[in-house]
Coordinates of C-alpha atoms in Angstrom, one line a residue:
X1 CA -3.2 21.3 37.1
X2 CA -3.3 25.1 35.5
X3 CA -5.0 27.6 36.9
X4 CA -7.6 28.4 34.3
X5 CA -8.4 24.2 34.2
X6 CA -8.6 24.7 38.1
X7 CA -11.0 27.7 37.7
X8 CA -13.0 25.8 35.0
X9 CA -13.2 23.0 37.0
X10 CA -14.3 25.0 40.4
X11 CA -16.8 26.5 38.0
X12 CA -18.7 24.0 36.3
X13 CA -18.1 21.0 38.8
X14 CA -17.3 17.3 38.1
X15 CA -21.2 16.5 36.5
X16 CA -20.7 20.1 34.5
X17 CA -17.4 19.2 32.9
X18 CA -18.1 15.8 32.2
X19 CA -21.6 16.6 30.1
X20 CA -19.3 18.6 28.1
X21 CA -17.4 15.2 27.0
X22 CA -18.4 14.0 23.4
X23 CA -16.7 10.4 22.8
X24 CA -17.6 8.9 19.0
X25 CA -16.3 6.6 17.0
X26 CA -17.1 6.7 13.2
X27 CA -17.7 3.3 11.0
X28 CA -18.5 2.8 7.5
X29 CA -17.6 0.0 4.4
X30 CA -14.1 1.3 3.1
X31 CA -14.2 3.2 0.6
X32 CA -17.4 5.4 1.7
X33 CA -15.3 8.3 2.6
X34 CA -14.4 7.7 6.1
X35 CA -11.0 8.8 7.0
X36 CA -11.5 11.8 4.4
X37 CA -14.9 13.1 6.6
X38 CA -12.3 12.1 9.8
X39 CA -9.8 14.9 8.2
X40 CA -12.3 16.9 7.5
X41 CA -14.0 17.1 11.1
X42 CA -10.5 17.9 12.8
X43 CA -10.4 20.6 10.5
X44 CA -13.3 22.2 10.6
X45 CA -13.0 21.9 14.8
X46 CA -9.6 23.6 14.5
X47 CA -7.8 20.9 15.5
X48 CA -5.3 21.0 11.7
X49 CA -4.8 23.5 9.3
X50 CA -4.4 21.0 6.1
X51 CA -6.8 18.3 5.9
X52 CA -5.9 14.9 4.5
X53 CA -7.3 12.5 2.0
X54 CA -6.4 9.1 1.0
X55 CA -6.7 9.6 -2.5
X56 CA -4.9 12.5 -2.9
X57 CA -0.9 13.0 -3.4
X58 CA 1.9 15.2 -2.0
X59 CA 1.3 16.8 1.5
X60 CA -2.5 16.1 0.9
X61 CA -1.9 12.7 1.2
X62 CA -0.7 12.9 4.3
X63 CA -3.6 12.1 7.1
X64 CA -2.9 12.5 10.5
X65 CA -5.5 9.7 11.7
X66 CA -3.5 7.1 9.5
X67 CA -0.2 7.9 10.6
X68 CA 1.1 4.0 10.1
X69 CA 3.5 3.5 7.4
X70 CA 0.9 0.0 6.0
X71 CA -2.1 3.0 6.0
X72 CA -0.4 5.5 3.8
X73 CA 0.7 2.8 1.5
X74 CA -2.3 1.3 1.0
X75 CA -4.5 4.3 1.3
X76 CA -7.0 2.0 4.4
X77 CA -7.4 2.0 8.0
X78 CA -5.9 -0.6 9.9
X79 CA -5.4 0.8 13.7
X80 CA -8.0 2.8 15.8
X81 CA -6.4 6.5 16.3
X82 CA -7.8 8.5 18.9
X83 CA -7.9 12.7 18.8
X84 CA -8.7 14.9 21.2
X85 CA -9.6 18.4 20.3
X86 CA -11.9 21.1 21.4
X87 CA -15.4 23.1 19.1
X88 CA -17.9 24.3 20.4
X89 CA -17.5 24.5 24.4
X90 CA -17.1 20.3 24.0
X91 CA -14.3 18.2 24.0
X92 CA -14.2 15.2 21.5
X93 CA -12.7 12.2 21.3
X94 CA -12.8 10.9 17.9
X95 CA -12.1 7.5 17.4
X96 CA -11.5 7.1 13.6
X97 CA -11.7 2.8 13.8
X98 CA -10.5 0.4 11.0
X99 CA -13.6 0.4 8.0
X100 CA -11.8 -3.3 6.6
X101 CA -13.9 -6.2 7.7
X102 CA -10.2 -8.3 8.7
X103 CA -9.6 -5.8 11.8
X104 CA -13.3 -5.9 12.9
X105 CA -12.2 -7.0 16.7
X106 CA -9.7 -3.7 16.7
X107 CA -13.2 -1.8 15.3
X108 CA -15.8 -4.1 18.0
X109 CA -13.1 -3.2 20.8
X110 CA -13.1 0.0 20.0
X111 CA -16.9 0.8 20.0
X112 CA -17.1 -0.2 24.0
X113 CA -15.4 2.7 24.6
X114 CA -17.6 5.3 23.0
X115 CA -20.9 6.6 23.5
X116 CA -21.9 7.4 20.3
X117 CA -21.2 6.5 16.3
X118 CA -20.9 8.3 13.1
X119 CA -22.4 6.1 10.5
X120 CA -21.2 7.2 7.0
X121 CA -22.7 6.1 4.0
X122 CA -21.9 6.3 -0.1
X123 CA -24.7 8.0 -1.4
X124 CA -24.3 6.0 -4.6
X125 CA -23.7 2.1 -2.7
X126 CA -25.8 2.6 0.4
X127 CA -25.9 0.1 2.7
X128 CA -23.3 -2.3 2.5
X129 CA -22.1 -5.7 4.2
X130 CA -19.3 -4.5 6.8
X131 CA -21.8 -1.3 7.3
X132 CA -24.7 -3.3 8.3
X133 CA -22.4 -5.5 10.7
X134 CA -20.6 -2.5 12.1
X135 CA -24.5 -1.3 13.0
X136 CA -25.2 -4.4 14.5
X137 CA -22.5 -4.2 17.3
X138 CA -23.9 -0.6 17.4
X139 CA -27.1 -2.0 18.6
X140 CA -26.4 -4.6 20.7
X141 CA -24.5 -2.1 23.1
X142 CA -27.8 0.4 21.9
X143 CA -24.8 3.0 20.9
X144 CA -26.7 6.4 19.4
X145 CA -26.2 6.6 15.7
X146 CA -25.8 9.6 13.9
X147 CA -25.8 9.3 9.9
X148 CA -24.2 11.1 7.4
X149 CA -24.5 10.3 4.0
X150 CA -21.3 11.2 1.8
X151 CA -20.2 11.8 -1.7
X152 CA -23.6 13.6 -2.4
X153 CA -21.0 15.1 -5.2
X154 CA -21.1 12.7 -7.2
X155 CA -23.7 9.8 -9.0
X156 CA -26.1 9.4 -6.4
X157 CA -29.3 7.3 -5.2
X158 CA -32.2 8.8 -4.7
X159 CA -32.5 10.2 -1.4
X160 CA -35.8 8.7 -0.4
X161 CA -34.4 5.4 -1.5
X162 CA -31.6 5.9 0.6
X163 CA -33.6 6.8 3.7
X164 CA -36.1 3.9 3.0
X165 CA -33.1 1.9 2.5
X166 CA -31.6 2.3 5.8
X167 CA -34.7 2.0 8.0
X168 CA -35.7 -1.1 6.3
X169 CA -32.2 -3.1 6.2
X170 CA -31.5 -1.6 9.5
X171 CA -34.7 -1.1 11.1
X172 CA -33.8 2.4 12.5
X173 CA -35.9 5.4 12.1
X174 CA -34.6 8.1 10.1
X175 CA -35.1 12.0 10.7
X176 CA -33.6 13.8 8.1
X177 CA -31.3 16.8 9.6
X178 CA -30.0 18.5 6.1
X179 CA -31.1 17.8 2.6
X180 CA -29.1 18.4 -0.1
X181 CA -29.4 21.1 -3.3
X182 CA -28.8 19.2 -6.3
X183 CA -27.0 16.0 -7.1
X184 CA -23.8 14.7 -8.4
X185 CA -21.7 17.8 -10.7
X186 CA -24.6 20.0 -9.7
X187 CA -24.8 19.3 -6.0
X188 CA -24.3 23.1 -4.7
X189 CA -25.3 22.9 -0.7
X190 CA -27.7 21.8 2.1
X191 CA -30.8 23.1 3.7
X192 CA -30.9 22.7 7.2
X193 CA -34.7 21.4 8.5
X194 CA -33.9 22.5 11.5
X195 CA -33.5 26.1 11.0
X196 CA -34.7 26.5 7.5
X197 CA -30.9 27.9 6.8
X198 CA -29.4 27.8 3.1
X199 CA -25.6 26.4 3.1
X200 CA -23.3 26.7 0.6
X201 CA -23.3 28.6 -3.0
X202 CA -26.9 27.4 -3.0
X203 CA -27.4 30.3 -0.4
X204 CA -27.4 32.8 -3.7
X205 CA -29.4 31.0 -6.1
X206 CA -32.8 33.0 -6.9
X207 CA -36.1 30.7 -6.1
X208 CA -36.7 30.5 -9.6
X209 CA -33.5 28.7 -10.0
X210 CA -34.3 24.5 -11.2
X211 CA -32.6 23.0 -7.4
X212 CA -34.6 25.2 -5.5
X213 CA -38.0 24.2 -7.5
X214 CA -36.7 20.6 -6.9
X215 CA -36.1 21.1 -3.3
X216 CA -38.9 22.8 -2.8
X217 CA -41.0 19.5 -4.0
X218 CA -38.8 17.5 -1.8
X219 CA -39.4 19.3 1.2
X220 CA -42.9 19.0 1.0
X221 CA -42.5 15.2 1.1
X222 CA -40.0 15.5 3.5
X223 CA -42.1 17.2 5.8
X224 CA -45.2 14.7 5.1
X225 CA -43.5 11.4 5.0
X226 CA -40.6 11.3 7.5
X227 CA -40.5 11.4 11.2
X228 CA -38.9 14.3 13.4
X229 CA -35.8 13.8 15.6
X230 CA -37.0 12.6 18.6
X231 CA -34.2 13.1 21.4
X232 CA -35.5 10.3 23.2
X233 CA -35.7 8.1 20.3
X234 CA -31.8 8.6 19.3
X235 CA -30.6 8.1 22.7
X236 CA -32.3 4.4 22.5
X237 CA -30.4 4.0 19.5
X238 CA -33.8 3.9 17.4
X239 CA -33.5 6.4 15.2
X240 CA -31.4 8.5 13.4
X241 CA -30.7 11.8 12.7
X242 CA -29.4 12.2 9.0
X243 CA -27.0 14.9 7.1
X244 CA -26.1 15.1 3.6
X245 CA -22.8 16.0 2.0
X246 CA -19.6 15.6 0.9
X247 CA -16.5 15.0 2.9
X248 CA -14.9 15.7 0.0
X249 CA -15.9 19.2 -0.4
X250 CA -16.3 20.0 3.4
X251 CA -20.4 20.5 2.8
X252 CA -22.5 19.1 5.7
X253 CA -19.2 18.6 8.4
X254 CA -19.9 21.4 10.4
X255 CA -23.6 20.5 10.3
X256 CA -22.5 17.1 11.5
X257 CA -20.1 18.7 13.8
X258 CA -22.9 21.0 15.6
X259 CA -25.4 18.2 15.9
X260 CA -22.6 16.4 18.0
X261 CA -22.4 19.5 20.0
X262 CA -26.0 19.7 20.5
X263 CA -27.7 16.6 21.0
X264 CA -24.4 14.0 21.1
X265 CA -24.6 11.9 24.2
X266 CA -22.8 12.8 27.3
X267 CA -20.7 10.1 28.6
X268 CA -22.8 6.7 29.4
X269 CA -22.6 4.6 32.3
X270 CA -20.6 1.3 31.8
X271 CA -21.9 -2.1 32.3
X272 CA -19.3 -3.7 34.8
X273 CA -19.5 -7.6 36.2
X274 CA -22.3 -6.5 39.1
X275 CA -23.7 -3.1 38.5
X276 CA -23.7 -0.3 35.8
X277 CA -20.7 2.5 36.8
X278 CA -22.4 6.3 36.0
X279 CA -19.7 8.8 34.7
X280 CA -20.4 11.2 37.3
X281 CA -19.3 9.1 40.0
X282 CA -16.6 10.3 41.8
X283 CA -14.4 7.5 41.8
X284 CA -12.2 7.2 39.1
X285 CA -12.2 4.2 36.9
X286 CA -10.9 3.4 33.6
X287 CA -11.4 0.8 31.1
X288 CA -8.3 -0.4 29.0
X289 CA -9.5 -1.0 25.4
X290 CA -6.8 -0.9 23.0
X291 CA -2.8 -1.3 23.2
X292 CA -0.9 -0.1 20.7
X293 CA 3.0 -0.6 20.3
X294 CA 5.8 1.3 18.8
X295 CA 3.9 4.3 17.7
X296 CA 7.3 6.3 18.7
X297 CA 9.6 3.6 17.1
X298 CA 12.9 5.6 18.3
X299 CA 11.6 4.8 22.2
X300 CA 9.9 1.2 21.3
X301 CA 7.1 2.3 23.5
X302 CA 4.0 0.8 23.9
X303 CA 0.5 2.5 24.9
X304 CA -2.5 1.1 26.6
X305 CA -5.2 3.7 25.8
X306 CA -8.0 3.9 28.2
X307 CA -11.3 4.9 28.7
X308 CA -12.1 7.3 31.7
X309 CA -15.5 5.4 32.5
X310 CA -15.9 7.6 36.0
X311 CA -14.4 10.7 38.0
X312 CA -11.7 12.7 37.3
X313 CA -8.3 11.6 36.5
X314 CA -5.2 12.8 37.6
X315 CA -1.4 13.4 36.3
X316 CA 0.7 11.3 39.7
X317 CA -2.6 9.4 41.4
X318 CA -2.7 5.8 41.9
X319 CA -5.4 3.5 40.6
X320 CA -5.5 -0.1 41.2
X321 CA -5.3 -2.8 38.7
X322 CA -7.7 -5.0 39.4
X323 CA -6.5 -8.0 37.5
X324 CA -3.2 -8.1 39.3
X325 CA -4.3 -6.4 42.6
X326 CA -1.1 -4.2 42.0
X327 CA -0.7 -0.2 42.1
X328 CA -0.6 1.5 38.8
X329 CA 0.8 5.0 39.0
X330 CA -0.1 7.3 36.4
X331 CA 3.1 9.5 36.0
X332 CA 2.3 10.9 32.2
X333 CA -1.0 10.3 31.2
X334 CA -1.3 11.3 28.0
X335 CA -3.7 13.0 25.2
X336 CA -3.7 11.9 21.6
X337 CA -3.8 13.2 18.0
X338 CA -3.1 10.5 16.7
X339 CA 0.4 9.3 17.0
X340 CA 1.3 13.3 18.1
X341 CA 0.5 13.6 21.9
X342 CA 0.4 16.4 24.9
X343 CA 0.7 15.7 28.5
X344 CA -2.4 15.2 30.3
X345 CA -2.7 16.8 33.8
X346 CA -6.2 16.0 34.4
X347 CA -8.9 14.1 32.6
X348 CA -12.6 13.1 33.0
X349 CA -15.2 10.6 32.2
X350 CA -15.4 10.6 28.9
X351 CA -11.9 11.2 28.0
X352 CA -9.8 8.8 26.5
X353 CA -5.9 8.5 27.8
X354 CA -2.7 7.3 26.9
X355 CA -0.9 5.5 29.9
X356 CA 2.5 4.2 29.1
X357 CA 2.8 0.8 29.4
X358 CA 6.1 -2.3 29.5
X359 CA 3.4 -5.2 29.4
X360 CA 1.6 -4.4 32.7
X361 CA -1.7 -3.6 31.1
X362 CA -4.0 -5.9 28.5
X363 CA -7.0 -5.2 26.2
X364 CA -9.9 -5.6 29.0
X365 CA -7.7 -4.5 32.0
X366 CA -10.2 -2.2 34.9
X367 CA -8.5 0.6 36.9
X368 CA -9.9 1.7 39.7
X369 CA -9.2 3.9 42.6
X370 CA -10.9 1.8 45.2
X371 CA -13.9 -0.4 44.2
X372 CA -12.8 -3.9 43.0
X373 CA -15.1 -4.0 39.7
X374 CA -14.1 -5.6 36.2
X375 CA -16.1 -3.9 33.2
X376 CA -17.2 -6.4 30.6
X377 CA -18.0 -6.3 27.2
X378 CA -14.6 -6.6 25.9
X379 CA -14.2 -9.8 23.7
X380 CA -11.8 -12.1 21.8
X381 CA -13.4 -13.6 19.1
X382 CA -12.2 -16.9 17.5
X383 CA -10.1 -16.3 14.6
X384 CA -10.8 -17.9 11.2
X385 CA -7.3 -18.4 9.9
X386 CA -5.2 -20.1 11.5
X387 CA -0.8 -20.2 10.4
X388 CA 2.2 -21.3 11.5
X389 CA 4.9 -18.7 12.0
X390 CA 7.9 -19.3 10.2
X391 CA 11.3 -17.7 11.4
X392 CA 13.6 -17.4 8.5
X393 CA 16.6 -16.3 10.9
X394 CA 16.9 -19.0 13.9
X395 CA 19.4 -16.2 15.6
X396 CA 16.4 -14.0 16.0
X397 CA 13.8 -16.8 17.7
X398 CA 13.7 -15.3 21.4
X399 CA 13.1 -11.5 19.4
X400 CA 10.0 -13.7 17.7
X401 CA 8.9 -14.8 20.6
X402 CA 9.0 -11.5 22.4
X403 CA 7.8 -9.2 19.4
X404 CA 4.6 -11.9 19.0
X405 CA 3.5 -11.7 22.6
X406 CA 3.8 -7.5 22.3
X407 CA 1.8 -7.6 19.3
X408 CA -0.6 -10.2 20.4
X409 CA -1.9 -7.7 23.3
X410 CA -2.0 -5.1 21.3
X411 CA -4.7 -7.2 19.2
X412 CA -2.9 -7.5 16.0
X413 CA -3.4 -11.3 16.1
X414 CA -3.8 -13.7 18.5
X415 CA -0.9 -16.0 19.3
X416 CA -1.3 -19.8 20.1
X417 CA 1.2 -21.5 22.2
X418 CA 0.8 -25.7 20.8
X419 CA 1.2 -27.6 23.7
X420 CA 3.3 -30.1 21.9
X421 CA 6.0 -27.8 21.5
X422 CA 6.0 -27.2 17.9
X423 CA 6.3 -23.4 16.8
X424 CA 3.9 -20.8 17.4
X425 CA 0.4 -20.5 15.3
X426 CA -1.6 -17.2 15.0
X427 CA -5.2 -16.7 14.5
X428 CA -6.8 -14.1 12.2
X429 CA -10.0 -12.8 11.1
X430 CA -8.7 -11.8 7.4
X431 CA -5.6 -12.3 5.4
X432 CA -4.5 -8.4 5.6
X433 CA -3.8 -9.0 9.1
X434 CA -1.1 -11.5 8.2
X435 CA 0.1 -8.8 5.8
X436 CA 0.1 -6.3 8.6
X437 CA 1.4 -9.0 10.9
X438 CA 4.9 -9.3 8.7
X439 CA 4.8 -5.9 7.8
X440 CA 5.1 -5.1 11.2
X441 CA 7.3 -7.8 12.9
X442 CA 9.9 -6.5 9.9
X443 CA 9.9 -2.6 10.1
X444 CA 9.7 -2.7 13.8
X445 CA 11.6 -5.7 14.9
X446 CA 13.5 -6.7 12.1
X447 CA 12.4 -10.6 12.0
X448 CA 11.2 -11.6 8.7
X449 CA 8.9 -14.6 8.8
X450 CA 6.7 -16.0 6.8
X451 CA 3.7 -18.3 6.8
X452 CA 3.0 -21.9 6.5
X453 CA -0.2 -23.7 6.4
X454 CA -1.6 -25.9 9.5
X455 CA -4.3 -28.8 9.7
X456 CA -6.4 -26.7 11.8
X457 CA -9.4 -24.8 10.5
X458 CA -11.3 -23.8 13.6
X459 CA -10.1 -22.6 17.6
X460 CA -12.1 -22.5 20.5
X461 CA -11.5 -22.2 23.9
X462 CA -12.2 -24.9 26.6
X463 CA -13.5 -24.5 29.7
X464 CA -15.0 -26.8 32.5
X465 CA -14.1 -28.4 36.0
X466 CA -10.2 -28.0 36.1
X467 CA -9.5 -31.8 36.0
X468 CA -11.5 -32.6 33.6
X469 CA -9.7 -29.9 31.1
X470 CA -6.3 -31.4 32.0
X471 CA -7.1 -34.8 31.4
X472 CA -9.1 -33.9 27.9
X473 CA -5.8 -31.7 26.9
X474 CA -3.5 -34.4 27.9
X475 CA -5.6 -36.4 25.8
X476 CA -5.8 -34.5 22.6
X477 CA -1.9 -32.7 23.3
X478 CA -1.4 -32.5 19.6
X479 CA -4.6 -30.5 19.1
X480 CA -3.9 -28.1 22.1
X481 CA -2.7 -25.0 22.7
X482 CA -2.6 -22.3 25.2
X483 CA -3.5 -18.4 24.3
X484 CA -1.6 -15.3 25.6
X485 CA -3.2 -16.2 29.0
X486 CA -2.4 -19.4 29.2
X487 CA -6.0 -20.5 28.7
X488 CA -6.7 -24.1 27.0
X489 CA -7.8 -24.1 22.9
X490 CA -9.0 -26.7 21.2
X491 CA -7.7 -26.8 17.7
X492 CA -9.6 -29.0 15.3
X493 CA -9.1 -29.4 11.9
X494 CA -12.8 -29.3 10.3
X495 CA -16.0 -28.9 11.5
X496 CA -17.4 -32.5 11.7
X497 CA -14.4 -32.8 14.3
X498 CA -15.3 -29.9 16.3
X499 CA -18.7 -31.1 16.5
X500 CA -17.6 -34.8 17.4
X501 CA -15.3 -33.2 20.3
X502 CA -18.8 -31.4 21.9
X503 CA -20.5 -34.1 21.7
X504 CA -17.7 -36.8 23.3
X505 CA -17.1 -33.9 26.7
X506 CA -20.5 -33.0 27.3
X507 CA -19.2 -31.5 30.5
X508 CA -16.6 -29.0 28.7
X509 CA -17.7 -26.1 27.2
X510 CA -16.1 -24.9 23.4
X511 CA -16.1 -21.4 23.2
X512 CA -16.0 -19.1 20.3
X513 CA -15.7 -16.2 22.3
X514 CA -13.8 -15.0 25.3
X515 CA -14.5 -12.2 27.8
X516 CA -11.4 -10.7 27.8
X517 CA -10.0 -10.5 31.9
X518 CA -13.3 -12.6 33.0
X519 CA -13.5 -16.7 33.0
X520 CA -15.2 -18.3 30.7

């Protein structure tokens, strides 16, 4: 550890360096602007000099938080990048999660390991359908949501109607933050409610000016109709506080930016199997939430990013594994920026790391320096598409076989092992997965497969007194299967089956989601 880290450290303490954590993920529909407010936000905290946008061509184009070569082709998200970076005496970790609806486990994963959200917003859409499910994992772990509603550049609703909107499809209070100066081509800043500040070229504009006269008239209604922030209120996850902008045009970021500073949460405790951990405990512990493989493909590495839940970590101590009951030492933790990354000599709750990883660690995995706990929350969800791999080069099965299983812990898909022998099947929320899926297995691997259909339409997992699961998978072999952890699924091929199956083993259970690292 350096000296200055040392001297901070000695300075502030363990609690004082640890309220100065801000982790947040942000979520949105795709296309609302995500990964360009993203760019944006590292930017304007310092963290690049030339800020990305997937629209845009050249150098432009290039965004550091979608650094895969299926991203920048296809101008989406598919992987969670993490960056850590510094602004404003606070150190964020921005998770910048998946916005398509097929990689919503990667997304659901991801949003255990942070303690607050950026919810962003088209101004001319509003709500839509993979915004209002991304808000409802939100609220069932009661994750503080901060709103900022982008593209105010362009064709826009109504801003009452977009407040009204969101607090009665997502029954959260709003408390307007910024409002906006003028709409669409005319859209020419933001006036802060807090401070009564002027932002943007709209700072010049004489009162007599026609977006001042309108803002003045919306202020006033403002003012009467809509609540205040209420600190107490947002930390519940009950309301929100809401900017205006465009990520676009950098107006409203380092509003958004400063309100993080202010008022984002400090690290939260973590539910665990028998008792909530609190981030100022000294004992470290760590959640694994994400693996990702090959994101230096000249070393074929593979990284299990973790989630600092308690203490403070670091660079050479031992934590336990409790899945294995095994040492893990942590040689090079790591910091990320997205696939660029700096050595980490010390990290706190809060914090996410990098720990390099040959297959030791899995999605759900608890390190901890003495206490044996397991943190929960970390699911598998029962895919709905199910294929058969196809190997189009027999010479390259045992590479399959291997490549599958590394990409099946990293969460890509989830791999299903028939017990009947026949060749491998993998389970997916949407098809783009299986795009990724081949993509992947090709530029990384180099197997080629492809895809063929199977009888079964639905998976879930079976659980019940170890007898009686043997003898009901002996029974149905054809139908069976085992996932990466060897645990039993039931394949059926429609629904009337699945339903005929519950009812015949009334003493099994089918599952449709698994705790990840816990027993069903």
């Amino acid at each position: 550890m350096s000296e200055a880290a040392s001297a901070s450290v000695s300075a502030t303490g363990l609690s004082g360096e640890i309220r100065r954590r801000r982790t947040f993920a942000i979520i949105s529909h795709p296309d609302a602007g995500k990964t360009t407010l993203t760019e944006r936000i590292l930017r304007a905290g310092g963290a690049i000099q030339l800020a990305g946008n997937v629209r845009a061509k050249g150098e432009r184009r290039r965004t550091k938080s979608d650094w895969m070569g299926i991203e920048r082709d296809r101008g989406i998200s598919v992987v969670t990048s993490v960056m850590t970076f510094e602004y404003g005496g606070c150190v964020f970790n921005l998770l910048d999660t998946p916005g398509h609806e097929d990689f919503s486990e990667d997304t659901y994963r991801t949003l255990t390991a942070v303690d607050c959200a950026v919810m962003v917003i088209d101004a001319a859409k509003g709500i839509e359908d993979r915004t209002r499910k991304l808000f409802e994992i939100c609220r069932l772990r009661d994750i503080p949501i901060v709103t900022f509603i982008n593209k105010m550049d362009r064709e826009a609703q109504d801003c009452f109607g977009l407040l009204d909107e969101i607090a009665s499809t997502l029954a959260l209070d709003t408390a307007p933050a910024t409002w906006p100066i003028g709409r669409a081509a005319h859209f020419a800043g933001t006036y802060d409610l807090r401070t009564r500040e002027i932002r943007g070229e709209a700072a010049a504009f004489p009162q007599s000016e026609p977006r001042m006269i309108a803002l003045s008239e919306d202020l006033e209604l403002v003012e009467a109709a809509l609540p205040q922030f209420d600190r107490d209120s947002f930390d519940a996850g009950h309301l929100t506080p809401v900017f205006f902008g465009s990520a676009m045009k950098e107006i409203g970021v380092t509003d958004l930016l400063d309100a993080l500073v202010a008022y984002g949460p400090a690290p939260r405790a973590q539910p665990s199997e028998h008792r909530e951990v609190r981030a100022e405990e000294e004992q470290v512990t760590a959640l694994i939430f994400k693996i990702q493989a090959n994101m230096d493909p000249n070393h074929r590495d593979r990284m299990a990013f973790a989630r600092i839940c308690s203490g403070r970590l670091t660079r050479g101590m031992r934590l336990k594994h409790v899945r294995t009951g095994k040492q893990f030492a942590l040689h090079t933790p790591q910091f990320f920026f997205a696939r660029d990354r700096q050595l980490a000599e010390e990290a706190f709750a809060g914090d996410v790391v990098g720990l390099p990883n040959h297959g030791t660690l899995r999605i759900g995995d608890t390190l901890s320096e003495q206490e044996e706990l397991r943190f929960t929350g970390v699911p598998h969800f029962a895919p709905e598409i199910l294929r058969r791999v196809r190997l189009d080069d027999a010479m390259k099965a045992k590479k399959l076989r291997q490549a599958l299983v590394e990409l099946a812990e990293e969460g890509v898909v989830q791999l299903f092992r028939p017990q009947d022998g026949l060749s491998p099947i993998v389970g997916v929320v949407g098809t783009l997965q299986l795009d990724v899926l081949q993509s992947r297995l090709k530029g990384e691997y180099g197997v080629a497969i492809g895809f063929e259909s199977t009888p079964f339409t639905i998976a879930r997992w079976v659980t019940g007194e170890r007898t009686r699961v043997e003898t009901f998978s002996l029974a149905n072999r054809s139908a069976m299967a085992d996932d990466l952890d060897g645990d039993p699924v039931f394949l059926a091929s429609s629904a009337f089956m699945m339903r005929r199956m519950v009812e015949m083993n009334p003493e099994l259970g089918f599952h449709d989601i698994k705790q990840i690292g816990l027993s069903n």
